[in-house]
Amino acid sequence: MFVDFFNIDGDDFSISLLSVSDSKPITEYYKRNNPHLTRWEPRNGESLEVQSNWQKYISSIIKDYNLAKFFSFTIKINNEIVGLINVSDIKKRPNYSCNINFSLDKRYQGKGIMQTSLNKVLGWMQKYQKIRCVTAYCMTNNKVSLKLLTSLNFKKVGLFEDYAIVNNEWEDFFLLKKNLTQIL
């Protein structure tokens, strides 16, 4: 299991795979951050503020962990979930690619926690899953996420107009890409 510990600006935090025991903390994360996150996240209609929804969801993705098809990582400070990184659309031969998305508690933005966490997760994906190409979709007006992704050397490679409904509005998204260097 992936578990790592870090310290930035006095905040001790850890990164680990989302597990069934996290259903209550992840529900609390969305309750605290829903007004902030609904501005940036497409939603499928299910409430992320209901613990039983998370219990079902986490139980359903455990098999994807075992098949290396999807990973959901939590970022915790003092056992409180303060962020989430999802790695999806994992492809092996011949692509060795995946897609990444993330969110962070508004209280912890600007402290370098997500940048360090993304670097660690991408390093793990490169080393253990042999991933070479990572993509990310980001709303064109999400300046904070765009700044973070470009600081991690993601490059804009496309624009998708009216790509997804966010907060009841069709939004444009950039597609960004980062190549991880490695020899297979």
PDB file of N, CA and C in Angstrom, residues 29-30 33-44 48 100-106 109 136-147 149 163-174:
ATOM      1  N   TYR A  29     -14.670  16.074   4.446  1.00  0.00           N
ATOM      2  CA  TYR A  29     -13.906  16.915   3.517  1.00  0.00           C
ATOM      3  C   TYR A  29     -14.858  17.621   2.545  1.00  0.00           C
ATOM      4  N   TYR A  30     -15.788  16.857   1.956  1.00  0.00           N
ATOM      5  CA  TYR A  30     -16.721  17.458   1.008  1.00  0.00           C
ATOM      6  C   TYR A  30     -17.736  18.362   1.696  1.00  0.00           C
ATOM      7  N   ASN A  33     -15.832  21.628   2.209  1.00  0.00           N
ATOM      8  CA  ASN A  33     -15.329  22.287   1.009  1.00  0.00           C
ATOM      9  C   ASN A  33     -16.318  22.376  -0.143  1.00  0.00           C
ATOM     10  N   ASN A  34     -17.536  21.898   0.049  1.00  0.00           N
ATOM     11  CA  ASN A  34     -18.487  21.857  -1.058  1.00  0.00           C
ATOM     12  C   ASN A  34     -18.673  23.207  -1.762  1.00  0.00           C
ATOM     13  N   PRO A  35     -18.867  24.309  -1.033  1.00  0.00           N
ATOM     14  CA  PRO A  35     -19.046  25.581  -1.743  1.00  0.00           C
ATOM     15  C   PRO A  35     -17.844  25.941  -2.627  1.00  0.00           C
ATOM     16  N   HIS A  36     -16.660  25.639  -2.157  1.00  0.00           N
ATOM     17  CA  HIS A  36     -15.436  25.917  -2.922  1.00  0.00           C
ATOM     18  C   HIS A  36     -15.298  24.960  -4.101  1.00  0.00           C
ATOM     19  N   LEU A  37     -15.484  23.661  -3.875  1.00  0.00           N
ATOM     20  CA  LEU A  37     -15.233  22.659  -4.906  1.00  0.00           C
ATOM     21  C   LEU A  37     -16.281  22.645  -6.012  1.00  0.00           C
ATOM     22  N   THR A  38     -17.531  22.984  -5.704  1.00  0.00           N
ATOM     23  CA  THR A  38     -18.559  22.958  -6.750  1.00  0.00           C
ATOM     24  C   THR A  38     -18.289  24.001  -7.837  1.00  0.00           C
ATOM     25  N   ARG A  39     -17.450  24.982  -7.552  1.00  0.00           N
ATOM     26  CA  ARG A  39     -17.067  25.980  -8.563  1.00  0.00           C
ATOM     27  C   ARG A  39     -16.180  25.373  -9.638  1.00  0.00           C
ATOM     28  N   TRP A  40     -15.499  24.256  -9.320  1.00  0.00           N
ATOM     29  CA  TRP A  40     -14.467  23.719 -10.212  1.00  0.00           C
ATOM     30  C   TRP A  40     -14.685  22.274 -10.647  1.00  0.00           C
ATOM     31  N   GLU A  41     -15.543  21.531  -9.985  1.00  0.00           N
ATOM     32  CA  GLU A  41     -15.674  20.095 -10.250  1.00  0.00           C
ATOM     33  C   GLU A  41     -16.968  19.747 -10.972  1.00  0.00           C
ATOM     34  N   PRO A  42     -16.850  19.018 -12.088  1.00  0.00           N
ATOM     35  CA  PRO A  42     -18.072  18.446 -12.662  1.00  0.00           C
ATOM     36  C   PRO A  42     -18.619  17.403 -11.686  1.00  0.00           C
ATOM     37  N   ARG A  43     -19.908  17.345 -11.518  1.00  0.00           N
ATOM     38  CA  ARG A  43     -20.526  16.376 -10.603  1.00  0.00           C
ATOM     39  C   ARG A  43     -21.502  15.509 -11.375  1.00  0.00           C
ATOM     40  N   ASN A  44     -21.658  14.281 -10.930  1.00  0.00           N
ATOM     41  CA  ASN A  44     -22.558  13.357 -11.637  1.00  0.00           C
ATOM     42  C   ASN A  44     -23.954  13.304 -11.018  1.00  0.00           C
ATOM     43  N   LEU A  48     -21.856  14.099  -2.609  1.00  0.00           N
ATOM     44  CA  LEU A  48     -20.567  13.733  -2.038  1.00  0.00           C
ATOM     45  C   LEU A  48     -20.531  14.017  -0.540  1.00  0.00           C
ATOM     46  N   ILE A 100      -4.973  12.624 -14.501  1.00  0.00           N
ATOM     47  CA  ILE A 100      -4.922  12.962 -13.079  1.00  0.00           C
ATOM     48  C   ILE A 100      -5.849  14.144 -12.809  1.00  0.00           C
ATOM     49  N   ASN A 101      -6.527  14.099 -11.654  1.00  0.00           N
ATOM     50  CA  ASN A 101      -7.273  15.268 -11.194  1.00  0.00           C
ATOM     51  C   ASN A 101      -7.099  15.362  -9.681  1.00  0.00           C
ATOM     52  N   PHE A 102      -7.385  16.523  -9.137  1.00  0.00           N
ATOM     53  CA  PHE A 102      -7.071  16.758  -7.726  1.00  0.00           C
ATOM     54  C   PHE A 102      -7.943  17.858  -7.158  1.00  0.00           C
ATOM     55  N   SER A 103      -8.024  17.864  -5.836  1.00  0.00           N
ATOM     56  CA  SER A 103      -8.670  18.964  -5.121  1.00  0.00           C
ATOM     57  C   SER A 103      -7.995  19.110  -3.764  1.00  0.00           C
ATOM     58  N   LEU A 104      -8.060  20.317  -3.217  1.00  0.00           N
ATOM     59  CA  LEU A 104      -7.414  20.596  -1.936  1.00  0.00           C
ATOM     60  C   LEU A 104      -8.310  21.512  -1.114  1.00  0.00           C
ATOM     61  N   ASP A 105      -8.391  21.216   0.176  1.00  0.00           N
ATOM     62  CA  ASP A 105      -9.112  22.049   1.133  1.00  0.00           C
ATOM     63  C   ASP A 105      -8.651  23.495   0.971  1.00  0.00           C
ATOM     64  N   LYS A 106      -9.595  24.404   0.892  1.00  0.00           N
ATOM     65  CA  LYS A 106      -9.271  25.818   0.679  1.00  0.00           C
ATOM     66  C   LYS A 106      -8.304  26.355   1.735  1.00  0.00           C
ATOM     67  N   GLN A 109      -4.508  25.743   0.667  1.00  0.00           N
ATOM     68  CA  GLN A 109      -3.972  26.156  -0.626  1.00  0.00           C
ATOM     69  C   GLN A 109      -2.846  27.162  -0.451  1.00  0.00           C
ATOM     70  N   ALA A 136      -4.147  16.045 -17.818  1.00  0.00           N
ATOM     71  CA  ALA A 136      -5.038  16.657 -16.834  1.00  0.00           C
ATOM     72  C   ALA A 136      -5.965  17.608 -17.571  1.00  0.00           C
ATOM     73  N   TYR A 137      -7.221  17.634 -17.176  1.00  0.00           N
ATOM     74  CA  TYR A 137      -8.197  18.587 -17.694  1.00  0.00           C
ATOM     75  C   TYR A 137      -8.377  19.661 -16.636  1.00  0.00           C
ATOM     76  N   CYS A 138      -8.413  20.916 -17.071  1.00  0.00           N
ATOM     77  CA  CYS A 138      -8.545  22.023 -16.120  1.00  0.00           C
ATOM     78  C   CYS A 138      -9.413  23.107 -16.735  1.00  0.00           C
ATOM     79  N   MET A 139     -10.381  23.588 -15.970  1.00  0.00           N
ATOM     80  CA  MET A 139     -11.224  24.677 -16.457  1.00  0.00           C
ATOM     81  C   MET A 139     -10.340  25.859 -16.847  1.00  0.00           C
ATOM     82  N   THR A 140     -10.680  26.500 -17.942  1.00  0.00           N
ATOM     83  CA  THR A 140      -9.854  27.595 -18.450  1.00  0.00           C
ATOM     84  C   THR A 140      -9.767  28.774 -17.478  1.00  0.00           C
ATOM     85  N   ASN A 141     -10.753  28.933 -16.611  1.00  0.00           N
ATOM     86  CA  ASN A 141     -10.733  30.050 -15.658  1.00  0.00           C
ATOM     87  C   ASN A 141     -10.239  29.643 -14.268  1.00  0.00           C
ATOM     88  N   ASN A 142      -9.723  28.420 -14.113  1.00  0.00           N
ATOM     89  CA  ASN A 142      -9.194  27.977 -12.825  1.00  0.00           C
ATOM     90  C   ASN A 142      -7.701  28.308 -12.766  1.00  0.00           C
ATOM     91  N   LYS A 143      -7.418  29.567 -12.483  1.00  0.00           N
ATOM     92  CA  LYS A 143      -6.045  30.078 -12.530  1.00  0.00           C
ATOM     93  C   LYS A 143      -5.122  29.399 -11.512  1.00  0.00           C
ATOM     94  N   VAL A 144      -5.641  29.035 -10.354  1.00  0.00           N
ATOM     95  CA  VAL A 144      -4.814  28.387  -9.331  1.00  0.00           C
ATOM     96  C   VAL A 144      -4.339  27.017  -9.806  1.00  0.00           C
ATOM     97  N   SER A 145      -5.257  26.210 -10.335  1.00  0.00           N
ATOM     98  CA  SER A 145      -4.876  24.881 -10.821  1.00  0.00           C
ATOM     99  C   SER A 145      -3.983  24.974 -12.056  1.00  0.00           C
ATOM    100  N   LEU A 146      -4.271  25.915 -12.943  1.00  0.00           N
ATOM    101  CA  LEU A 146      -3.418  26.090 -14.124  1.00  0.00           C
ATOM    102  C   LEU A 146      -1.998  26.470 -13.724  1.00  0.00           C
ATOM    103  N   LYS A 147      -1.875  27.349 -12.753  1.00  0.00           N
ATOM    104  CA  LYS A 147      -0.539  27.747 -12.273  1.00  0.00           C
ATOM    105  C   LYS A 147       0.187  26.548 -11.671  1.00  0.00           C
ATOM    106  N   LEU A 149      -0.337  23.285 -12.312  1.00  0.00           N
ATOM    107  CA  LEU A 149       0.018  22.324 -13.357  1.00  0.00           C
ATOM    108  C   LEU A 149       1.191  22.811 -14.203  1.00  0.00           C
ATOM    109  N   TYR A 163     -17.033  21.644 -22.511  1.00  0.00           N
ATOM    110  CA  TYR A 163     -16.620  20.262 -22.268  1.00  0.00           C
ATOM    111  C   TYR A 163     -17.431  19.562 -21.185  1.00  0.00           C
ATOM    112  N   ALA A 164     -17.756  20.285 -20.097  1.00  0.00           N
ATOM    113  CA  ALA A 164     -18.471  19.653 -18.984  1.00  0.00           C
ATOM    114  C   ALA A 164     -19.337  20.683 -18.269  1.00  0.00           C
ATOM    115  N   ILE A 165     -20.376  20.169 -17.627  1.00  0.00           N
ATOM    116  CA  ILE A 165     -21.241  21.031 -16.825  1.00  0.00           C
ATOM    117  C   ILE A 165     -20.653  21.123 -15.424  1.00  0.00           C
ATOM    118  N   VAL A 166     -20.364  22.349 -15.017  1.00  0.00           N
ATOM    119  CA  VAL A 166     -19.849  22.620 -13.679  1.00  0.00           C
ATOM    120  C   VAL A 166     -20.736  23.702 -13.076  1.00  0.00           C
ATOM    121  N   ASN A 167     -21.318  23.394 -11.921  1.00  0.00           N
ATOM    122  CA  ASN A 167     -22.185  24.361 -11.247  1.00  0.00           C
ATOM    123  C   ASN A 167     -23.298  24.845 -12.182  1.00  0.00           C
ATOM    124  N   ASN A 168     -23.893  23.893 -12.918  1.00  0.00           N
ATOM    125  CA  ASN A 168     -25.031  24.135 -13.821  1.00  0.00           C
ATOM    126  C   ASN A 168     -24.703  24.978 -15.054  1.00  0.00           C
ATOM    127  N   GLU A 169     -23.426  25.104 -15.401  1.00  0.00           N
ATOM    128  CA  GLU A 169     -23.020  25.852 -16.596  1.00  0.00           C
ATOM    129  C   GLU A 169     -22.044  25.012 -17.410  1.00  0.00           C
ATOM    130  N   TRP A 170     -22.156  25.085 -18.749  1.00  0.00           N
ATOM    131  CA  TRP A 170     -21.159  24.445 -19.605  1.00  0.00           C
ATOM    132  C   TRP A 170     -19.873  25.243 -19.506  1.00  0.00           C
ATOM    133  N   GLU A 171     -18.772  24.533 -19.283  1.00  0.00           N
ATOM    134  CA  GLU A 171     -17.474  25.196 -19.103  1.00  0.00           C
ATOM    135  C   GLU A 171     -16.453  24.675 -20.110  1.00  0.00           C
ATOM    136  N   ASP A 172     -15.518  25.562 -20.480  1.00  0.00           N
ATOM    137  CA  ASP A 172     -14.399  25.195 -21.338  1.00  0.00           C
ATOM    138  C   ASP A 172     -13.263  24.655 -20.474  1.00  0.00           C
ATOM    139  N   PHE A 173     -12.564  23.671 -21.011  1.00  0.00           N
ATOM    140  CA  PHE A 173     -11.442  23.052 -20.299  1.00  0.00           C
ATOM    141  C   PHE A 173     -10.214  23.004 -21.200  1.00  0.00           C
ATOM    142  N   PHE A 174      -9.051  23.217 -20.588  1.00  0.00           N
ATOM    143  CA  PHE A 174      -7.786  22.945 -21.263  1.00  0.00           C
ATOM    144  C   PHE A 174      -7.431  21.486 -21.016  1.00  0.00           C
TER     145      PHE A 174
END
